Amino acid sequence: MSLSRRCFLAASATSAASAQTKPYAGRTMVVVTAHADDFTIFAGGTIAKLIDEGYAAHLIRITNDEKDSHNLGPGETSHRNTVEMRLAADIIGIKEIQSLDFRNDELDPVSETEIRARLILLFRKWKPYTLFTFDPSAKYEENPDHKKTARAAEDAAWTSGVHLFLQEHFTLGLQPWAVLDRYYWARSPEGHDVNQVVDITNHIDRKINSIQAHKTMMMHTAVQLKAKLARTGLRLPLLDTLNEENVNKLVDIQTRERAAAVGSKHNMKYAEHFHYIPVLGEGSYVQRNAVPLK
Ligand SMILES: [Zn+2]
């Protein structure tokens, strides 16, 4: 066997192995999060897993997170939450972050069309195959930033592919680009809302570490929880001393418990669940008859 033939075989074996471990090489996802910690809490395990399997990921944060701390002013709060979001994104493996920096919990006067326009520009730039965001139809969502983010992202996913929206983008060399599939996360999805369960057993530690990276937000959550319990005459012994170590423990316990509860219904140790919208309708004429382009 000639040397070049051996090299060719070795190269084929390597690319076959890489196709097995990186089935999504070349694909891009965009994660649209209202706040710094949403994507880690709701989808951190799945995003990390897909990145390991070849996806390149970009993150868009809609707000500036200026209100999520228990003892800092708005400027310092926003700064710390932004720095900690970068750390969390690094743990998950997300490359680039763009923050739109709309004021936290003040989105009401901002039109959905404006947020959508900001998203369309980035979708056309990054050409995401996959979108991760909040479920715009989530029943028990109470956070106004989550709701508006979900609607604007869903809208941008298809309008970015239409040439009559924001035509000035094309003078910059951008092209229309519609998102292909979508993973929607929700606070308490019910029944048929969940049609995609992802085994994150091998990614649970990274998910937990990424949530713990949001130190300011997690401490705020713990402080609020302790105060709420106290008002009802209760205490959580773990939070008797409010420090980073105990807050991290609480994050670890709660994240494992939630992922285990989802996983136990599907024979998995730890899982995350989504409403998934595929490229083609399941069992549709198009899905049954589409053939490879080349
Ligand atoms: Zn949030």
Short mmCIF file of C-alpha atoms and ligand atoms in Angstrom, two decimals:
data_model
loop_
_atom_site.label_atom_id
_atom_site.label_comp_id
_atom_site.label_asym_id
_atom_site.label_seq_id
_atom_site.Cartn_x
_atom_site.Cartn_y
_atom_site.Cartn_z
CA MET A 1 0.00 0.00 0.00
CA SER A 2 1.39 3.38 -0.97
CA LEU A 3 2.00 5.96 1.69
CA SER A 4 -0.55 8.33 0.20
CA ARG A 5 -3.21 5.60 0.23
CA ARG A 6 -2.47 4.85 3.90
CA CYS A 7 -2.72 8.56 4.68
CA PHE A 8 -6.04 8.71 2.87
CA LEU A 9 -7.41 5.77 4.87
CA ALA A 10 -6.17 7.28 8.12
CA ALA A 11 -7.80 10.59 7.21
CA SER A 12 -11.09 8.85 6.35
CA ALA A 13 -11.05 6.96 9.65
CA THR A 14 -10.42 10.20 11.53
CA SER A 15 -13.21 12.03 9.76
CA ALA A 16 -15.59 9.07 10.33
CA ALA A 17 -14.72 9.09 14.04
CA SER A 18 -15.17 12.84 14.17
CA ALA A 19 -18.52 12.56 12.35
CA GLN A 20 -19.57 10.14 15.08
CA THR A 21 -18.47 12.32 17.98
CA LYS A 22 -19.24 15.64 16.25
CA PRO A 23 -22.39 14.97 14.25
CA TYR A 24 -23.25 18.68 14.28
CA ALA A 25 -19.89 20.05 13.14
CA GLY A 26 -20.48 23.14 11.02
CA ARG A 27 -23.83 23.98 12.60
CA THR A 28 -24.47 27.15 14.57
CA MET A 29 -26.99 27.85 17.31
CA VAL A 30 -28.13 31.09 18.79
CA VAL A 31 -29.37 31.22 22.37
CA VAL A 32 -31.67 34.14 23.15
CA THR A 33 -31.87 34.75 26.88
CA ALA A 34 -33.74 37.52 28.66
CA HIS A 35 -31.35 37.48 31.61
CA ALA A 36 -27.82 36.28 32.24
CA ASP A 37 -28.88 33.13 34.09
CA ASP A 38 -31.88 31.87 32.07
CA PHE A 39 -29.94 29.82 29.53
CA THR A 40 -27.87 28.00 32.14
CA ILE A 41 -30.85 27.22 34.37
CA PHE A 42 -33.24 26.05 31.65
CA ALA A 43 -30.96 24.60 28.99
CA GLY A 44 -27.31 24.65 30.11
CA GLY A 45 -26.87 20.86 29.92
CA THR A 46 -28.34 20.53 26.43
CA ILE A 47 -26.45 23.51 25.02
CA ALA A 48 -23.15 22.15 26.43
CA LYS A 49 -23.92 18.72 24.99
CA LEU A 50 -24.68 20.07 21.50
CA ILE A 51 -21.52 22.18 21.58
CA ASP A 52 -19.54 19.02 22.43
CA GLU A 53 -21.23 17.38 19.45
CA GLY A 54 -20.05 20.06 17.04
CA TYR A 55 -22.32 23.12 17.31
CA ALA A 56 -20.85 26.61 17.52
CA ALA A 57 -22.98 28.70 19.89
CA HIS A 58 -23.68 32.42 20.23
CA LEU A 59 -25.61 34.07 23.03
CA ILE A 60 -27.86 37.12 22.87
CA ARG A 61 -28.98 38.68 26.14
CA ILE A 62 -31.94 41.03 25.83
CA THR A 63 -31.69 43.00 29.09
CA ASN A 64 -28.86 44.52 31.13
CA ASP A 65 -29.70 42.64 34.37
CA GLU A 66 -29.42 45.85 36.38
CA LYS A 67 -31.94 44.77 39.04
CA ASP A 68 -30.77 41.30 40.04
CA SER A 69 -28.71 41.74 43.22
CA HIS A 70 -29.56 42.19 46.88
CA ASN A 71 -27.13 44.92 47.97
CA LEU A 72 -25.65 46.77 44.97
CA GLY A 73 -26.62 49.76 42.85
CA PRO A 74 -27.93 49.23 39.32
CA GLY A 75 -24.61 49.97 37.56
CA GLU A 76 -22.56 47.57 39.67
CA THR A 77 -25.35 44.98 39.53
CA SER A 78 -25.42 45.06 35.75
CA HIS A 79 -21.61 44.96 35.54
CA ARG A 80 -21.22 41.96 37.85
CA ASN A 81 -24.04 40.02 36.24
CA THR A 82 -22.49 40.64 32.82
CA VAL A 83 -19.02 39.51 33.90
CA GLU A 84 -20.53 36.42 35.56
CA MET A 85 -22.58 35.65 32.44
CA ARG A 86 -19.32 35.54 30.44
CA LEU A 87 -17.87 33.07 32.96
CA ALA A 88 -21.01 30.91 32.77
CA ALA A 89 -20.95 30.99 28.97
CA ASP A 90 -17.28 29.93 29.00
CA ILE A 91 -18.15 26.90 31.14
CA ILE A 92 -20.90 25.92 28.70
CA GLY A 93 -18.62 26.57 25.68
CA ILE A 94 -20.45 29.52 24.11
CA LYS A 95 -18.22 31.66 21.89
CA GLU A 96 -19.66 35.07 21.38
CA ILE A 97 -22.09 37.13 23.44
CA GLN A 98 -24.04 40.17 22.33
CA SER A 99 -26.04 42.00 24.96
CA LEU A 100 -28.84 44.23 23.72
CA ASP A 101 -28.85 45.91 27.16
CA PHE A 102 -32.50 46.91 27.35
CA ARG A 103 -33.34 47.90 30.92
CA ASN A 104 -34.16 44.94 33.10
CA ASP A 105 -37.90 44.67 33.87
CA GLU A 106 -38.55 47.89 31.91
CA LEU A 107 -39.23 46.32 28.51
CA ASP A 108 -42.84 47.44 28.37
CA PRO A 109 -42.23 50.65 26.41
CA VAL A 110 -39.87 48.88 24.00
CA SER A 111 -41.73 47.60 20.98
CA GLU A 112 -41.44 43.94 20.07
CA THR A 113 -40.66 45.08 16.52
CA GLU A 114 -37.59 46.93 17.79
CA ILE A 115 -36.27 43.90 19.69
CA ARG A 116 -37.05 41.72 16.68
CA ALA A 117 -35.07 44.04 14.40
CA ARG A 118 -32.03 43.78 16.69
CA LEU A 119 -32.31 39.99 16.61
CA ILE A 120 -32.78 39.80 12.83
CA LEU A 121 -29.45 41.55 12.27
CA LEU A 122 -27.62 39.02 14.44
CA PHE A 123 -29.49 36.03 12.96
CA ARG A 124 -28.49 37.16 9.47
CA LYS A 125 -24.90 37.56 10.63
CA TRP A 126 -24.55 34.25 12.50
CA LYS A 127 -26.89 32.10 10.32
CA PRO A 128 -28.12 29.87 13.14
CA TYR A 129 -29.45 26.44 12.27
CA THR A 130 -30.94 26.20 15.78
CA LEU A 131 -32.58 28.66 18.15
CA PHE A 132 -32.84 28.17 21.92
CA THR A 133 -35.16 30.49 23.81
CA PHE A 134 -38.23 30.74 26.04
CA ASP A 135 -41.46 29.12 24.91
CA PRO A 136 -43.72 31.97 23.71
CA SER A 137 -46.75 29.81 24.60
CA ALA A 138 -45.64 28.93 28.14
CA LYS A 139 -48.67 28.86 30.40
CA TYR A 140 -47.32 29.88 33.79
CA GLU A 141 -44.60 32.31 32.79
CA GLU A 142 -44.85 35.36 35.03
CA ASN A 143 -41.73 37.33 34.09
CA PRO A 144 -42.44 40.12 31.58
CA ASP A 145 -38.88 40.03 30.19
CA HIS A 146 -39.20 36.30 29.51
CA LYS A 147 -42.50 36.75 27.67
CA LYS A 148 -41.31 39.58 25.45
CA THR A 149 -38.01 37.84 24.70
CA ALA A 150 -39.86 34.69 23.64
CA ARG A 151 -42.20 36.51 21.28
CA ALA A 152 -39.51 38.65 19.67
CA ALA A 153 -37.18 35.67 19.17
CA GLU A 154 -39.89 33.48 17.67
CA ASP A 155 -40.85 36.29 15.33
CA ALA A 156 -37.25 36.99 14.31
CA ALA A 157 -36.64 33.29 13.57
CA TRP A 158 -38.72 33.47 10.39
CA THR A 159 -38.86 37.19 9.52
CA SER A 160 -35.03 37.17 9.27
CA GLY A 161 -35.49 34.90 6.24
CA VAL A 162 -37.79 37.25 4.36
CA HIS A 163 -36.16 39.72 1.98
CA LEU A 164 -38.69 42.48 2.62
CA PHE A 165 -37.78 42.90 6.29
CA LEU A 166 -34.99 45.40 7.02
CA GLN A 167 -33.69 45.61 3.48
CA GLU A 168 -30.87 47.93 4.53
CA HIS A 169 -29.11 44.86 5.96
CA PHE A 170 -28.43 43.67 2.42
CA THR A 171 -26.35 46.77 1.70
CA LEU A 172 -23.99 45.43 4.41
CA GLY A 173 -23.56 42.15 2.54
CA LEU A 174 -25.96 40.19 4.76
CA GLN A 175 -28.51 37.81 3.27
CA PRO A 176 -31.94 36.64 4.45
CA TRP A 177 -31.57 33.69 6.84
CA ALA A 178 -34.42 31.82 8.54
CA VAL A 179 -33.70 29.68 11.61
CA LEU A 180 -34.23 25.97 10.89
CA ASP A 181 -35.16 24.31 14.19
CA ARG A 182 -36.08 25.58 17.62
CA TYR A 183 -35.82 24.42 21.24
CA TYR A 184 -38.22 26.24 23.55
CA TRP A 185 -37.74 26.02 27.31
CA ALA A 186 -40.43 26.84 29.90
CA ARG A 187 -40.81 27.22 33.64
CA SER A 188 -43.39 24.47 34.01
CA PRO A 189 -44.14 22.79 30.69
CA GLU A 190 -47.06 20.39 30.73
CA GLY A 191 -48.00 17.21 28.89
CA HIS A 192 -47.68 17.51 25.15
CA ASP A 193 -45.76 20.80 25.46
CA VAL A 194 -42.73 18.57 26.10
CA ASN A 195 -41.77 16.65 22.97
CA GLN A 196 -37.99 16.57 23.36
CA VAL A 197 -36.11 15.19 26.36
CA VAL A 198 -32.34 15.44 26.36
CA ASP A 199 -30.14 13.19 28.51
CA ILE A 200 -27.70 15.55 30.25
CA THR A 201 -26.23 13.00 32.68
CA ASN A 202 -22.71 13.64 31.34
CA HIS A 203 -23.23 17.41 31.39
CA ILE A 204 -24.92 17.97 34.75
CA ASP A 205 -21.69 19.09 36.44
CA ARG A 206 -21.04 21.72 33.77
CA LYS A 207 -24.63 22.91 34.04
CA ILE A 208 -24.30 23.26 37.83
CA ASN A 209 -20.92 25.01 37.58
CA SER A 210 -22.31 27.45 35.03
CA ILE A 211 -25.28 28.33 37.24
CA GLN A 212 -22.96 28.78 40.22
CA ALA A 213 -20.93 31.24 38.11
CA HIS A 214 -23.87 33.69 38.43
CA LYS A 215 -22.76 34.46 41.99
CA THR A 216 -24.61 37.78 42.31
CA MET A 217 -27.88 36.40 40.98
CA MET A 218 -27.72 33.17 42.99
CA MET A 219 -26.98 35.06 46.22
CA HIS A 220 -29.92 37.37 45.48
CA THR A 221 -32.19 34.35 44.97
CA ALA A 222 -31.01 32.84 48.26
CA VAL A 223 -31.49 36.11 50.18
CA GLN A 224 -35.02 36.45 48.80
CA LEU A 225 -35.83 32.83 49.58
CA LYS A 226 -34.62 33.17 53.15
CA ALA A 227 -36.67 36.35 53.66
CA LYS A 228 -39.78 34.76 52.13
CA LEU A 229 -39.45 31.69 54.35
CA ALA A 230 -38.97 33.89 57.41
CA ARG A 231 -42.19 35.76 56.64
CA THR A 232 -44.02 32.44 56.74
CA GLY A 233 -42.30 31.42 59.99
CA LEU A 234 -39.88 28.96 58.35
CA ARG A 235 -36.12 28.63 57.83
CA LEU A 236 -33.93 26.47 55.65
CA PRO A 237 -31.02 25.33 57.88
CA LEU A 238 -28.67 25.31 54.85
CA LEU A 239 -29.18 29.07 54.54
CA ASP A 240 -28.71 29.95 58.21
CA THR A 241 -25.34 31.27 57.13
CA LEU A 242 -25.66 33.03 53.80
CA ASN A 243 -22.33 32.55 52.09
CA GLU A 244 -21.09 31.46 48.67
CA GLU A 245 -20.44 27.88 49.77
CA ASN A 246 -23.97 27.35 51.04
CA VAL A 247 -25.56 29.07 48.04
CA ASN A 248 -23.50 26.82 45.75
CA LYS A 249 -24.72 23.79 47.71
CA LEU A 250 -28.33 24.90 47.27
CA VAL A 251 -27.80 25.38 43.52
CA ASP A 252 -26.23 21.92 43.29
CA ILE A 253 -29.05 20.21 45.20
CA GLN A 254 -31.89 21.99 43.37
CA THR A 255 -30.39 21.59 39.90
CA ARG A 256 -29.78 17.87 40.43
CA GLU A 257 -33.28 17.39 41.88
CA ARG A 258 -34.99 19.11 38.95
CA ALA A 259 -32.93 17.30 36.30
CA ALA A 260 -33.47 13.98 38.09
CA ALA A 261 -37.24 14.56 38.22
CA VAL A 262 -37.34 15.12 34.45
CA GLY A 263 -34.97 12.20 33.81
CA SER A 264 -36.87 9.73 36.00
CA LYS A 265 -39.85 9.86 33.62
CA HIS A 266 -37.62 8.83 30.71
CA ASN A 267 -35.13 6.34 32.14
CA MET A 268 -32.37 8.91 32.37
CA LYS A 269 -30.44 9.99 35.44
CA TYR A 270 -30.50 13.70 34.58
CA ALA A 271 -32.44 15.37 31.76
CA GLU A 272 -33.77 18.66 30.40
CA HIS A 273 -37.00 19.00 28.48
CA PHE A 274 -38.18 21.24 25.67
CA HIS A 275 -40.88 21.97 23.19
CA TYR A 276 -38.94 21.23 20.03
CA ILE A 277 -39.96 22.49 16.61
CA PRO A 278 -38.18 20.53 13.88
CA VAL A 279 -37.24 21.71 10.40
CA LEU A 280 -39.92 19.52 8.80
CA GLY A 281 -43.23 18.35 10.23
CA GLU A 282 -43.02 14.77 11.58
CA GLY A 283 -44.35 12.30 8.99
CA SER A 284 -45.26 15.09 6.56
CA TYR A 285 -45.15 14.61 2.77
CA VAL A 286 -42.05 16.80 2.61
CA GLN A 287 -40.25 14.86 5.35
CA ARG A 288 -41.05 11.52 3.68
CA ASN A 289 -39.95 12.66 0.22
CA ALA A 290 -37.04 15.07 0.74
CA VAL A 291 -33.72 13.67 -0.57
CA PRO A 292 -30.13 14.88 -0.17
CA LEU A 293 -29.27 17.91 -2.26
CA LYS A 294 -26.09 16.27 -3.62
ZN ZN B 1 -34.90 35.35 33.69
#
